[in-house]
PDB file of C-alpha atoms in Angstrom:
ATOM      1  CA  MET A 134     129.828 122.912 154.991  1.00  0.00           C
ATOM      2  CA  ILE A 135     133.708 122.312 155.486  1.00  0.00           C
ATOM      3  CA  LYS A 136     136.123 123.490 152.642  1.00  0.00           C
ATOM      4  CA  HIS A 137     139.550 121.741 153.293  1.00  0.00           C
ATOM      5  CA  VAL A 138     142.361 123.805 151.150  1.00  0.00           C
ATOM      6  CA  MET A 139     145.726 122.477 150.077  1.00  0.00           C
ATOM      7  CA  LEU A 140     148.577 124.707 148.219  1.00  0.00           C
ATOM      8  CA  TRP A 141     151.198 121.686 147.720  1.00  0.00           C
ATOM      9  CA  ARG A 142     155.038 122.831 146.404  1.00  0.00           C
ATOM     10  CA  LEU A 143     156.787 119.973 144.965  1.00  0.00           C
ATOM     11  CA  ARG A 144     159.767 119.323 145.010  1.00  0.00           C
ATOM     12  CA  SER A 145     162.383 120.332 142.192  1.00  0.00           C
ATOM     13  CA  ASP A 146     165.020 118.140 142.861  1.00  0.00           C
ATOM     14  CA  LEU A 147     163.998 114.713 142.631  1.00  0.00           C
ATOM     15  CA  PRO A 148     166.005 112.994 139.669  1.00  0.00           C
ATOM     16  CA  GLY A 149     164.427 112.077 136.706  1.00  0.00           C
ATOM     17  CA  ARG A 150     161.009 113.270 137.870  1.00  0.00           C
ATOM     18  CA  GLY A 151     159.832 117.394 137.131  1.00  0.00           C
ATOM     19  CA  LYS A 152     156.909 118.695 139.409  1.00  0.00           C
ATOM     20  CA  GLU A 153     154.846 117.869 135.684  1.00  0.00           C
ATOM     21  CA  GLU A 154     155.431 115.474 136.681  1.00  0.00           C
ATOM     22  CA  ILE A 155     154.278 114.338 140.209  1.00  0.00           C
ATOM     23  CA  ALA A 156     151.578 116.379 139.925  1.00  0.00           C
ATOM     24  CA  ARG A 157     149.858 114.136 137.145  1.00  0.00           C
ATOM     25  CA  GLU A 158     150.808 111.059 139.319  1.00  0.00           C
ATOM     26  CA  LEU A 159     149.371 113.036 142.208  1.00  0.00           C
ATOM     27  CA  ALA A 160     145.821 114.891 140.795  1.00  0.00           C
ATOM     28  CA  PRO A 161     144.562 110.634 140.396  1.00  0.00           C
ATOM     29  CA  ILE A 162     144.645 110.246 143.448  1.00  0.00           C
ATOM     30  CA  VAL A 163     143.100 112.832 145.170  1.00  0.00           C
ATOM     31  CA  ARG A 164     140.372 112.920 142.771  1.00  0.00           C
ATOM     32  CA  ALA A 165     139.894 108.869 143.458  1.00  0.00           C
ATOM     33  CA  LEU A 166     139.679 110.393 147.733  1.00  0.00           C
ATOM     34  CA  PRO A 167     135.694 111.226 147.477  1.00  0.00           C
ATOM     35  CA  ALA A 168     135.345 107.358 146.559  1.00  0.00           C
ATOM     36  CA  ASP A 169     137.821 105.673 148.228  1.00  0.00           C
ATOM     37  CA  THR A 170     136.687 107.776 151.320  1.00  0.00           C
ATOM     38  CA  GLY A 171     132.943 108.127 151.534  1.00  0.00           C
ATOM     39  CA  VAL A 172     133.266 111.230 153.495  1.00  0.00           C
ATOM     40  CA  ILE A 173     133.908 114.076 150.412  1.00  0.00           C
ATOM     41  CA  ARG A 174     131.145 115.706 148.955  1.00  0.00           C
ATOM     42  CA  ARG A 175     133.703 117.211 146.212  1.00  0.00           C
ATOM     43  CA  VAL A 176     137.206 117.730 145.168  1.00  0.00           C
ATOM     44  CA  GLU A 177     138.458 119.845 142.851  1.00  0.00           C
ATOM     45  CA  VAL A 178     142.404 119.832 141.938  1.00  0.00           C
ATOM     46  CA  GLY A 179     144.686 122.406 140.514  1.00  0.00           C
ATOM     47  CA  MET A 180     148.486 123.295 138.879  1.00  0.00           C
ATOM     48  CA  ASN A 181     149.504 126.773 138.725  1.00  0.00           C
ATOM     49  CA  THR A 182     149.596 128.620 135.922  1.00  0.00           C
ATOM     50  CA  ALA A 183     150.900 131.875 137.977  1.00  0.00           C
ATOM     51  CA  ARG A 184     154.849 131.319 137.509  1.00  0.00           C
ATOM     52  CA  ILE A 185     156.443 133.266 139.934  1.00  0.00           C
ATOM     53  CA  PRO A 186     158.480 131.976 143.448  1.00  0.00           C
ATOM     54  CA  GLU A 187     156.403 132.427 145.478  1.00  0.00           C
ATOM     55  CA  ALA A 188     153.310 130.032 143.601  1.00  0.00           C
ATOM     56  CA  TYR A 189     153.174 126.982 145.100  1.00  0.00           C
ATOM     57  CA  ASP A 190     152.468 124.396 142.048  1.00  0.00           C
ATOM     58  CA  MET A 191     149.051 121.981 142.758  1.00  0.00           C
ATOM     59  CA  CYS A 192     145.529 122.674 145.444  1.00  0.00           C
ATOM     60  CA  VAL A 193     143.981 120.878 146.426  1.00  0.00           C
ATOM     61  CA  GLN A 194     140.001 121.445 147.486  1.00  0.00           C
ATOM     62  CA  ALA A 195     137.920 119.704 149.138  1.00  0.00           C
ATOM     63  CA  GLU A 196     134.386 119.466 150.526  1.00  0.00           C
ATOM     64  CA  PHE A 197     132.748 118.189 153.891  1.00  0.00           C
ATOM     65  CA  THR A 198     128.857 118.627 154.558  1.00  0.00           C
ATOM     66  CA  ASP A 199     130.070 119.297 158.121  1.00  0.00           C
ATOM     67  CA  ALA A 200     132.757 118.338 161.096  1.00  0.00           C
ATOM     68  CA  GLN A 201     131.998 115.620 161.279  1.00  0.00           C
ATOM     69  CA  ALA A 202     132.233 113.751 157.836  1.00  0.00           C
ATOM     70  CA  PHE A 203     135.777 116.053 157.741  1.00  0.00           C
ATOM     71  CA  ALA A 204     137.317 114.276 161.394  1.00  0.00           C
ATOM     72  CA  VAL A 205     136.728 110.880 159.371  1.00  0.00           C
ATOM     73  CA  PHE A 206     138.598 111.688 156.311  1.00  0.00           C
ATOM     74  CA  LEU A 207     141.050 113.214 158.436  1.00  0.00           C
ATOM     75  CA  THR A 208     142.434 109.476 159.739  1.00  0.00           C
ATOM     76  CA  HIS A 209     141.270 107.349 156.890  1.00  0.00           C
ATOM     77  CA  PRO A 210     143.272 105.114 155.083  1.00  0.00           C
ATOM     78  CA  ALA A 211     143.204 106.489 152.102  1.00  0.00           C
ATOM     79  CA  HIS A 212     144.030 110.200 152.920  1.00  0.00           C
ATOM     80  CA  LEU A 213     147.304 108.526 155.511  1.00  0.00           C
ATOM     81  CA  ARG A 214     148.014 107.320 152.337  1.00  0.00           C
ATOM     82  CA  LEU A 215     148.463 109.935 150.776  1.00  0.00           C
ATOM     83  CA  GLY A 216     150.414 111.881 153.000  1.00  0.00           C
ATOM     84  CA  VAL A 217     153.109 109.104 152.859  1.00  0.00           C
ATOM     85  CA  LEU A 218     153.512 110.049 149.501  1.00  0.00           C
ATOM     86  CA  LEU A 219     152.989 113.468 149.748  1.00  0.00           C
ATOM     87  CA  LYS A 220     156.197 113.506 152.694  1.00  0.00           C
ATOM     88  CA  ASP A 221     158.842 112.383 149.673  1.00  0.00           C
ATOM     89  CA  VAL A 222     157.665 114.476 146.412  1.00  0.00           C
ATOM     90  CA  ARG A 223     156.552 118.419 148.383  1.00  0.00           C
ATOM     91  CA  GLU A 224     159.362 120.767 149.778  1.00  0.00           C
ATOM     92  CA  SER A 225     155.943 122.661 151.075  1.00  0.00           C
ATOM     93  CA  TRP A 226     152.771 123.010 152.110  1.00  0.00           C
ATOM     94  CA  ALA A 227     150.087 125.559 153.421  1.00  0.00           C
ATOM     95  CA  VAL A 228     146.407 124.593 154.444  1.00  0.00           C
ATOM     96  CA  VAL A 229     143.244 126.474 155.326  1.00  0.00           C
ATOM     97  CA  ASP A 230     139.871 124.566 156.554  1.00  0.00           C
ATOM     98  CA  TYR A 231     137.014 126.747 156.147  1.00  0.00           C
ATOM     99  CA  GLU A 232     133.086 126.480 157.810  1.00  0.00           C
ATOM    100  CA  VAL A 233     130.643 127.649 155.013  1.00  0.00           C
TER     101      VAL A 233
END
């Protein structure tokens, strides 16, 4: 199994849009990815509760049966569309992919 963990720091300088609103918009899009792509076994979306400056705002963890399923996901149009959305609302990000 492959686990794909993304951490996003959301922008706080968007007029009329706070981090919480952005997260509420992104969460259903991410939660729809298993059905949209057909290759994600499970996905979790979480908002940060630690109130320290170093913390990221959102975490997404997706599970894939194998490296082949993960490779399909990386180039899937639904994943690429999410990347386009994130480009405008994400300040920074971190990723960890690992095999279990």
